CSV table of C-alpha atoms in Angstrom, one decimal:
chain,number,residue,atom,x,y,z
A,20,UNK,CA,-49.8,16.0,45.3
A,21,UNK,CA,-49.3,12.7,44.0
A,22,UNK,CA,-44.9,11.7,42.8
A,23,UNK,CA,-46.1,12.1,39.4
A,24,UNK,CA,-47.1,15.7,39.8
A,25,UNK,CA,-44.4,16.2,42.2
A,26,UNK,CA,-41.1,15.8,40.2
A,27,UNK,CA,-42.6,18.3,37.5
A,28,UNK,CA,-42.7,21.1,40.8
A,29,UNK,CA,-39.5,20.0,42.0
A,30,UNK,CA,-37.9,20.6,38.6
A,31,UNK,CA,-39.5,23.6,38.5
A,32,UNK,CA,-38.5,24.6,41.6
A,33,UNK,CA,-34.7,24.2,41.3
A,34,UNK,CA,-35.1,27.1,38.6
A,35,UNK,CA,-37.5,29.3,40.2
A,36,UNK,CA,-39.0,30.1,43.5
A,37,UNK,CA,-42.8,28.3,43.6
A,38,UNK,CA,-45.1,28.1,46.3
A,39,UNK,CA,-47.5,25.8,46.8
A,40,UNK,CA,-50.5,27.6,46.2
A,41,UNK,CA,-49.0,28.2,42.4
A,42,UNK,CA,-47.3,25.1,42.0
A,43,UNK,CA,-50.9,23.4,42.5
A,44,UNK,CA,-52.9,26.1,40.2
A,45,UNK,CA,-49.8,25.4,37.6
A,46,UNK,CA,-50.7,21.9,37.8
A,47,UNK,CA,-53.9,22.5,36.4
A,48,UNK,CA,-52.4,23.4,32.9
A,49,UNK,CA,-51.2,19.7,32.7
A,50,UNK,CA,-52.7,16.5,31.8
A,51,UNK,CA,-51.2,12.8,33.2
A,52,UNK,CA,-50.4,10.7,30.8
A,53,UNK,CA,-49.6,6.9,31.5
A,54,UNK,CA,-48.5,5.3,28.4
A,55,UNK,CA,-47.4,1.7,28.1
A,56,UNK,CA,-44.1,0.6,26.1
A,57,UNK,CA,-43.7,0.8,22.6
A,58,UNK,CA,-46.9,3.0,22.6
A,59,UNK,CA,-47.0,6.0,20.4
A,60,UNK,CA,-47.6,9.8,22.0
A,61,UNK,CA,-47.0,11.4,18.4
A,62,UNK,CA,-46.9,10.2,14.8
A,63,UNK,CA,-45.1,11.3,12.0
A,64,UNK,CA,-47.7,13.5,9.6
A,65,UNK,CA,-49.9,14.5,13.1
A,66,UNK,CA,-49.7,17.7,14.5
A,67,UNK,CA,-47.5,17.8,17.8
A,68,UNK,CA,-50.4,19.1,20.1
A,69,UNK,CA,-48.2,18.8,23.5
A,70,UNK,CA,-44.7,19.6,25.2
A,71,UNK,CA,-44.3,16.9,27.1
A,72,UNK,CA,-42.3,16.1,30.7
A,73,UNK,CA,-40.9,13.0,31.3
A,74,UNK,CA,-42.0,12.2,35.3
A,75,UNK,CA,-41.1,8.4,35.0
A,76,UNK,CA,-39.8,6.1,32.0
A,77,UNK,CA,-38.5,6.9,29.2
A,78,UNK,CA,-39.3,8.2,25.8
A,79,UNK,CA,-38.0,8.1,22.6
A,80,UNK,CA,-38.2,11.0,19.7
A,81,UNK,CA,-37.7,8.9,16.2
A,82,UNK,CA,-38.2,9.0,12.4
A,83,UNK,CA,-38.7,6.3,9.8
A,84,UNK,CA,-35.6,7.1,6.8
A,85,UNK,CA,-35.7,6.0,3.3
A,86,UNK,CA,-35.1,2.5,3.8
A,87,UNK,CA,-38.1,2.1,6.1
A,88,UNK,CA,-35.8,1.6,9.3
A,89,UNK,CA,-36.5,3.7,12.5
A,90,UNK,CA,-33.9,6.3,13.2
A,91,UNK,CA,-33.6,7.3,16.9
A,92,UNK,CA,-32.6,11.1,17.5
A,93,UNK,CA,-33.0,11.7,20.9
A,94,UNK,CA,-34.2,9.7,24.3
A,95,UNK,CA,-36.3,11.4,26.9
A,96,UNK,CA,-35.9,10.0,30.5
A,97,UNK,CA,-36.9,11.4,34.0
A,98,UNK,CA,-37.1,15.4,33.9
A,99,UNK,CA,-36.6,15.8,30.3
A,100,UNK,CA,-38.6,17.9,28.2
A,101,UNK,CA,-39.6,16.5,24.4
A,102,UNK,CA,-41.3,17.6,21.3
A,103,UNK,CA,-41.4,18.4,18.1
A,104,UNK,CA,-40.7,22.1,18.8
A,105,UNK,CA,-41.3,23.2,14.7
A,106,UNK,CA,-44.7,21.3,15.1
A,107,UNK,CA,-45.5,22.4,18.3
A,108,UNK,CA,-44.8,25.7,17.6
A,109,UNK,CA,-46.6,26.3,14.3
A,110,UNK,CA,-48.7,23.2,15.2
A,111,UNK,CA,-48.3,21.9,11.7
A,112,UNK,CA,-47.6,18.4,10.9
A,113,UNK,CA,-45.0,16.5,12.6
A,114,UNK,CA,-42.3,15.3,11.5
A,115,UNK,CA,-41.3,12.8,14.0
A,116,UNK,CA,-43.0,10.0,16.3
A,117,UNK,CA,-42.4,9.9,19.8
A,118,UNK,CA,-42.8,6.1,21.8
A,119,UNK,CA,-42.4,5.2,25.1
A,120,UNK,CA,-39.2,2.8,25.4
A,121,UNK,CA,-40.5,1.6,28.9
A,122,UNK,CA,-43.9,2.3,30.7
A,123,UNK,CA,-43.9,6.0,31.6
A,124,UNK,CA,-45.8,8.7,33.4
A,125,UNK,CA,-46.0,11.7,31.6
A,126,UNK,CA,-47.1,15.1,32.5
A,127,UNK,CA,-48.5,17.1,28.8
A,128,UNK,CA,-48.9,20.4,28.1
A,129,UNK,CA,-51.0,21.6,25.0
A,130,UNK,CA,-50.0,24.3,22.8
A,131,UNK,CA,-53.0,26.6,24.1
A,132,UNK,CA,-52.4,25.3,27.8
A,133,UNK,CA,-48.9,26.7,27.7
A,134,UNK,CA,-49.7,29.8,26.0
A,135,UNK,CA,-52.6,30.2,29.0
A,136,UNK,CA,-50.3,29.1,31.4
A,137,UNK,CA,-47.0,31.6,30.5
A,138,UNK,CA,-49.2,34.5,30.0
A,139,UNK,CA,-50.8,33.6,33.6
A,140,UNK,CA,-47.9,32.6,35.3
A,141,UNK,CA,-45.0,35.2,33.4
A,142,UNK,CA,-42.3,33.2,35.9
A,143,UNK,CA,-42.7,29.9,33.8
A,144,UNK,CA,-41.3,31.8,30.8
A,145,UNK,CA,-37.7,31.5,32.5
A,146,UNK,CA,-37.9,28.2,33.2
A,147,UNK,CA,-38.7,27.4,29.7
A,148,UNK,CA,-36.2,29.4,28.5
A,149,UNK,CA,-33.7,27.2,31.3
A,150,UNK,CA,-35.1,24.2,29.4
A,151,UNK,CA,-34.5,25.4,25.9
A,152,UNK,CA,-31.2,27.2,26.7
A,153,UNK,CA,-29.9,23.6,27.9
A,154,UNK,CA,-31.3,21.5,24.9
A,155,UNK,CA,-30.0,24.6,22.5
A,156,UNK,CA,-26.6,23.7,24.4
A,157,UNK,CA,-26.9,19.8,24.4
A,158,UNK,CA,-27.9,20.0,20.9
A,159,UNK,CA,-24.7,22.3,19.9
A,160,UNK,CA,-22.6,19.6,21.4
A,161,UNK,CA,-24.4,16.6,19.5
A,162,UNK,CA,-23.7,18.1,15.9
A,163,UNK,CA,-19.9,18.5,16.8
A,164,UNK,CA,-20.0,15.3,17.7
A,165,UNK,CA,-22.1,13.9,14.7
A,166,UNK,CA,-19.3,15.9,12.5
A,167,UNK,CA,-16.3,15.1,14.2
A,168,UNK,CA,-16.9,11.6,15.5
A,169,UNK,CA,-17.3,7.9,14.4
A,170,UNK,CA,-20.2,5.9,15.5
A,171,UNK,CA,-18.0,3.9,17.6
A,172,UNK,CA,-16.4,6.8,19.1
A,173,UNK,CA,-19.5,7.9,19.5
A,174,UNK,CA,-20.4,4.7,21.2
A,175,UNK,CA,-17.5,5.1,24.0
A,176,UNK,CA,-17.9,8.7,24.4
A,177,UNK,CA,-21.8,7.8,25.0
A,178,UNK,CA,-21.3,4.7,27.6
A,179,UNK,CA,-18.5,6.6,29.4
A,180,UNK,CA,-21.5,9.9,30.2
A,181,UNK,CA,-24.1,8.0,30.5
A,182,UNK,CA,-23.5,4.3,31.9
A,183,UNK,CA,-26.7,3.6,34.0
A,184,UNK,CA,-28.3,5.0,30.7
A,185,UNK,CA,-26.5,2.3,28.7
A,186,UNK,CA,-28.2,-0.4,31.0
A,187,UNK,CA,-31.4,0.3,30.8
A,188,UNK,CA,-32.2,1.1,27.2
A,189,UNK,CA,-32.5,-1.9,24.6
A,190,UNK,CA,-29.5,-2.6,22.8
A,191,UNK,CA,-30.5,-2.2,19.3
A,192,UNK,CA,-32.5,1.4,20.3
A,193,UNK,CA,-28.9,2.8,21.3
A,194,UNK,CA,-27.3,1.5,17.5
A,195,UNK,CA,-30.2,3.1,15.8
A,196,UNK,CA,-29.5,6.4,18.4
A,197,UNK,CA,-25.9,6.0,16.7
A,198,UNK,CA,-26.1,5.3,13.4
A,199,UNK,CA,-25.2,1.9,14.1
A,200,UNK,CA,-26.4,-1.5,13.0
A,201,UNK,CA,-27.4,-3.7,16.3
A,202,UNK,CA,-24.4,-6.2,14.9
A,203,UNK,CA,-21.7,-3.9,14.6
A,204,UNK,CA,-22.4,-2.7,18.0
A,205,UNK,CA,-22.4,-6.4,19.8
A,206,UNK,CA,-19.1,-6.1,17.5
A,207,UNK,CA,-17.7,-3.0,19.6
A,208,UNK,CA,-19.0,-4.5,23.1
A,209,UNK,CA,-17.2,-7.6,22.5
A,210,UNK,CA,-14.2,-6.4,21.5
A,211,UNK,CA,-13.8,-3.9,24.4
A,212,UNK,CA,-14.7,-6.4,26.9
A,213,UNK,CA,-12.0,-8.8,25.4
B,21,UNK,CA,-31.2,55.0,18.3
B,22,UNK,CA,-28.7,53.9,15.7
B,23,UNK,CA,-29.3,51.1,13.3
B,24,UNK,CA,-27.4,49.0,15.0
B,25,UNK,CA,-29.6,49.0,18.0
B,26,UNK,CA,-32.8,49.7,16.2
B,27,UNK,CA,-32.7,45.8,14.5
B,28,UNK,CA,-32.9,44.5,17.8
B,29,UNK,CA,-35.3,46.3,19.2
B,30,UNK,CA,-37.3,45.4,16.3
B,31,UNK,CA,-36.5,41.9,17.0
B,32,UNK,CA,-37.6,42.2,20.2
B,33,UNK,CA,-40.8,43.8,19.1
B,34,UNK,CA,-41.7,40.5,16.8
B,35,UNK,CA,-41.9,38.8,20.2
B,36,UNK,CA,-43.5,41.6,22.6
B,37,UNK,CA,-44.5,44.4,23.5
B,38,UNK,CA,-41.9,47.1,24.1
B,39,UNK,CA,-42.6,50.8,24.5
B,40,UNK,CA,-39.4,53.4,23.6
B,41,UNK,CA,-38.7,53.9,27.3
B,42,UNK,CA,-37.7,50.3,28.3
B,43,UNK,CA,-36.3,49.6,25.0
B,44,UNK,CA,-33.6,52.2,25.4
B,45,UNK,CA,-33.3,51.1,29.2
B,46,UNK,CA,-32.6,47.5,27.7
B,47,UNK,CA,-29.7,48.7,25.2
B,48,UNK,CA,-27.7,49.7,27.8
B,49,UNK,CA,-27.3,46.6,29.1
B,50,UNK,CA,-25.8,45.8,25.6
B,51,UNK,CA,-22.0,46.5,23.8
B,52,UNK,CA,-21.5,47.4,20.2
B,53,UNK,CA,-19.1,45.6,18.7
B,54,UNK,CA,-17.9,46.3,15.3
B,55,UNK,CA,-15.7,43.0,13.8
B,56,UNK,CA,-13.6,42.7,10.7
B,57,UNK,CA,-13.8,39.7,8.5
B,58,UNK,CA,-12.0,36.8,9.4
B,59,UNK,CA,-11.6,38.3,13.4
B,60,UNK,CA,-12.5,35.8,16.0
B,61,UNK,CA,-15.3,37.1,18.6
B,62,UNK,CA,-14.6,33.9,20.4
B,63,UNK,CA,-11.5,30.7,20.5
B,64,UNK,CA,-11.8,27.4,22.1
B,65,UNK,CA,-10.5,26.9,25.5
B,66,UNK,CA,-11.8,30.5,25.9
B,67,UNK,CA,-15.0,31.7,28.5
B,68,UNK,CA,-17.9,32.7,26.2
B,69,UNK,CA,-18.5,35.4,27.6
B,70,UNK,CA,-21.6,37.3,25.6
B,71,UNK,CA,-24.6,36.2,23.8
B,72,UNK,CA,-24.2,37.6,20.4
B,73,UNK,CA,-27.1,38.9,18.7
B,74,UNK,CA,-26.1,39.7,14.8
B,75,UNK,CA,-27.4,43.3,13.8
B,76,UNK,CA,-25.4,43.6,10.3
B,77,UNK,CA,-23.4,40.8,8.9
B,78,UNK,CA,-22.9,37.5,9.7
B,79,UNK,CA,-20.8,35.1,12.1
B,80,UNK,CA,-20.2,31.3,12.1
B,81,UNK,CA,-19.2,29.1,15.0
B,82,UNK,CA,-16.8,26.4,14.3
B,83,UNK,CA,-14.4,24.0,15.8
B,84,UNK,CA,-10.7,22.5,14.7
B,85,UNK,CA,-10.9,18.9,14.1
B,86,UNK,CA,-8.4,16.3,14.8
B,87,UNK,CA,-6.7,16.7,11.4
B,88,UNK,CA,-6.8,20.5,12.0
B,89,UNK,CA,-9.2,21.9,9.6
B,90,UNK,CA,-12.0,24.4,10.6
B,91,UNK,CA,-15.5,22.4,10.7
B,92,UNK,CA,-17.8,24.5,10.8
B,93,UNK,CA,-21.2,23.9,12.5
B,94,UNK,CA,-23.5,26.9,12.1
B,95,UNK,CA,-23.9,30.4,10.9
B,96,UNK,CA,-25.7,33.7,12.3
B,97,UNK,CA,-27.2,36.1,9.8
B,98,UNK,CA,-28.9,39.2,10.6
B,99,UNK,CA,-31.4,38.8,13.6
B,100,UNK,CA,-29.8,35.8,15.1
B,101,UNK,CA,-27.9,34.9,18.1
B,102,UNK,CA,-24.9,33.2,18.7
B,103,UNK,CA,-23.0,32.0,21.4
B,104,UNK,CA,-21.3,28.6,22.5
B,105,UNK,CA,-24.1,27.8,25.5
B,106,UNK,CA,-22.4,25.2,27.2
B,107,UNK,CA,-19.6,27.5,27.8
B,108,UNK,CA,-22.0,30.7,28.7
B,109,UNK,CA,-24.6,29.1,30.8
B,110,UNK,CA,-21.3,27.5,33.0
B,111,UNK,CA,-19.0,30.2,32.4
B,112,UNK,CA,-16.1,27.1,31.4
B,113,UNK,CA,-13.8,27.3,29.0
B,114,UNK,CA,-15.5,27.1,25.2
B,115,UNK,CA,-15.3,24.2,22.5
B,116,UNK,CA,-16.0,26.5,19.6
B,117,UNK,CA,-14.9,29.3,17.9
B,118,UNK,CA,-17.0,31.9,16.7
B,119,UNK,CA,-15.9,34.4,14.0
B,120,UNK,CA,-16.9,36.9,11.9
B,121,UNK,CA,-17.8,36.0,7.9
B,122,UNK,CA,-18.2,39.1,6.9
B,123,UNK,CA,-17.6,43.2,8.5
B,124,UNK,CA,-19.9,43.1,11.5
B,125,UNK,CA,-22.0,44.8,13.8
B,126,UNK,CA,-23.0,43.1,16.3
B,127,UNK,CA,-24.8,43.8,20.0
B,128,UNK,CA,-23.1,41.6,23.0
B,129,UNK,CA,-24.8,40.9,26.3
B,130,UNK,CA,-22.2,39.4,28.9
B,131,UNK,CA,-23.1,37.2,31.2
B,132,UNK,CA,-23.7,39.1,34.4
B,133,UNK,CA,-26.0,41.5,32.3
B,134,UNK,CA,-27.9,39.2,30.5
B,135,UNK,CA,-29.1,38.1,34.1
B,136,UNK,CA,-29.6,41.6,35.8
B,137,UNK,CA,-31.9,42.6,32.1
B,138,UNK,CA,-33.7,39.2,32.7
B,139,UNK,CA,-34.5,40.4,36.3
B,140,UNK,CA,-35.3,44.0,35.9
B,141,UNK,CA,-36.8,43.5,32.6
B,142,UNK,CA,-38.6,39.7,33.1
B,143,UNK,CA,-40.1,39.8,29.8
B,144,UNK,CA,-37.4,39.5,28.1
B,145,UNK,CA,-37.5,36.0,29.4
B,146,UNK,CA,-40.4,35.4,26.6
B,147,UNK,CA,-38.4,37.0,24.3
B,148,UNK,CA,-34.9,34.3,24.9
B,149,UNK,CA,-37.5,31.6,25.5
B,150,UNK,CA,-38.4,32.3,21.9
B,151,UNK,CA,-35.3,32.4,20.5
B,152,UNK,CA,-34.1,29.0,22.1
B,153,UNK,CA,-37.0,27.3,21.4
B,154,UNK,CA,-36.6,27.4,17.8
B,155,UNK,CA,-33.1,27.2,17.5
B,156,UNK,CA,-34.1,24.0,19.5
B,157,UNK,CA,-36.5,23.3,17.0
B,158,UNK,CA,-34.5,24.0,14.3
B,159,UNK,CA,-31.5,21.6,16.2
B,160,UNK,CA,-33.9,19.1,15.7
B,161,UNK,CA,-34.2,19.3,12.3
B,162,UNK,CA,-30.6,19.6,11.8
B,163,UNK,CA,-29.8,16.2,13.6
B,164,UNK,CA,-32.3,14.6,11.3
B,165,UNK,CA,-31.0,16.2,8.2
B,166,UNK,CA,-27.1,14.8,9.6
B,167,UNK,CA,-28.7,11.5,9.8
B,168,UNK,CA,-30.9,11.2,6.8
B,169,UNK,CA,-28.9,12.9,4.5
B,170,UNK,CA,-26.0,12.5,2.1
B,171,UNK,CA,-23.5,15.5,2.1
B,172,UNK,CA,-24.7,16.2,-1.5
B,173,UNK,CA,-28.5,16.2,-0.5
B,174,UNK,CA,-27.1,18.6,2.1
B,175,UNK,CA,-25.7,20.9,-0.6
B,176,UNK,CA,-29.6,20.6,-3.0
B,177,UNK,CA,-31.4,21.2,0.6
B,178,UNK,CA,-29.5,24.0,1.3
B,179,UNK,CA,-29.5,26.0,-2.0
B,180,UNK,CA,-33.6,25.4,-2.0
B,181,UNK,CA,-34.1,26.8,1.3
B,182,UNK,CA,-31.4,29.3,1.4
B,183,UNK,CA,-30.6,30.2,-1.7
B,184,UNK,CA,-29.4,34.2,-1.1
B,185,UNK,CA,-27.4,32.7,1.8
B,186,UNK,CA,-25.3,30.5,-0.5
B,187,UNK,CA,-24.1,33.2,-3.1
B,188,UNK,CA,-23.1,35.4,-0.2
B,189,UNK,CA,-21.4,33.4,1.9
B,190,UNK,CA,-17.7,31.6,0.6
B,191,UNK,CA,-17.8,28.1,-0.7
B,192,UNK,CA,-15.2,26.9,1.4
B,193,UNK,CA,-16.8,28.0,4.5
B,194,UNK,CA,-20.0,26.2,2.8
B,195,UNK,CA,-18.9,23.1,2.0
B,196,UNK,CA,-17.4,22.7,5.4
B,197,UNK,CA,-20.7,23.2,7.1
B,198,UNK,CA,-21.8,20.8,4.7
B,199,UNK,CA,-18.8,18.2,5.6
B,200,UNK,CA,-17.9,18.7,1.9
B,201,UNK,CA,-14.2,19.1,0.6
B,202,UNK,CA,-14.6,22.9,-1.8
B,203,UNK,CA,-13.5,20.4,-4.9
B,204,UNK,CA,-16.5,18.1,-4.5
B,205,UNK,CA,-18.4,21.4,-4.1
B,206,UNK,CA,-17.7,22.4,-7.3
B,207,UNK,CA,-17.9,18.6,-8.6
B,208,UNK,CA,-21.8,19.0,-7.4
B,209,UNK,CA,-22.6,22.2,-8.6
B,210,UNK,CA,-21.2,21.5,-12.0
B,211,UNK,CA,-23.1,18.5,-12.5
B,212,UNK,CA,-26.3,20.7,-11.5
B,213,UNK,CA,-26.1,23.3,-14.4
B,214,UNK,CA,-24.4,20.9,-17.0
């Protein structure tokens, strides 16, 4: 099993028991994806055709506002699932893209693949449900602190949870994530350093 | 089976197949719970203990913000589920509350229960798969919406969508979902029949 395949059964695994025998047959279900930076796995107006895992790199769901700017809502990295769930699930036209921020490995799932692969495999229905349960909870948190928060606070609450995450992803892709323009957040870095 | 019990069964049945035996094994891993208006199912600092599923009536989930007024971040109608899911899925104390908008009846599946159905009855996985999956989905196209839109455009969004929803509910409880002070609500509505 190569590492690409691997992390998917090993994330499956701390939610379920898996032997090998099904782990490899489950692996059938999935496609690899390598996808260079800055490339596109799903446009905006194109139907969301996979669910897709995040085995290495990192991935970015966005959409493009009124002003023509790119709006980041939500960064994918190792382990994490992302989609458009509405498109997806009615596989209608998308609303959103998704891009790769950094060269990534990705393991897809099409929309009739999954439905083979749940009805086939009943077991993977609770670890979906793990996966949505989380997001469901991680996305409860995010709109109290999209109400209750300022971007800078959001800024310091974000570095303080996440600071290897911080690092890695280009500056002006975290201001977009928070409402931000890439100058007032230099602004916030400098002033906190001084 | 009373009403009550009967909605969710019928819920169920949207997502699978469920003959009469199982359902009424299923129900009695469930509490009624009838709720005044205005009586809190749930208070921060808290353990949420259930997963709320809304049979008649309707709940909302809100938090106190740092000047001390309600903000409130969602509602549950007829059919849906509620819970804070940070605090169920970790059993720690809660950020939100959740309360009741109107007289309720509502069916409550605590912790421990929820995961002794999910492992007698394992479809029922499918079924909470589907439910988090599009309140993920529909997450998603709330955090956009927080983004993208004014609160105003909130309010016209809203109305078109939901438009039943917004003569039943209170306008208060309305314009704080939509981070609106009740004057400007009335400001905005005004303006739209003038």
């Amino acid at each position: 099993m190569a590492d690409i395949e691997e992390n998917l059964i090993n994330h499956i695994a701390r939610f379920l028991e898996i032997n090998e025998h099904d782990a490899n047959e489950i692996l059938t279900y999935f496609k690899v994806i390598e996808i260079a930076k800055k490339k596109n796995l799903l446009s905006e107006g194109k139907i969301c055709k996979s669910n897709y895992f995040v085995s290495k790199g990192c991935l970015r769901m966005f959409f493009i506002n009124e002003k023509g700017v790119e709006q980041t809502i939500q960064f994918a990295l190792e382990n994490w699932w992302i989609a458009d769930y509405t498109s997806f699930s009615s596989q209608k036209p998308a609303d959103f893209y998704i891009q790769a921020v950094e060269k990534s490995a990705i393991l897809a799932l099409d929309f009739l693949s999954q439905d083979k692969l749940l009805r086939e495999f009943p077991q993977m229905e609770r670890y979906f449900r793990f996966i949505h349960q989380r997001a469901h909870a991680a996305s409860q948190f995010r709109i109290k602190n999209l109400y209750e928060l300022s971007s800078e606070e959001r800024y310091h609450q974000f570095t303080k949870r996440y600071p290897e995450f911080v690092q890695r992803i280009p500056q002006y892709l975290l201001a977009s994530f928070l409402g931000l323009t890439p100058e007032y957040l230099s602004e916030i870095k400098s002033k906190r350093i001084s």
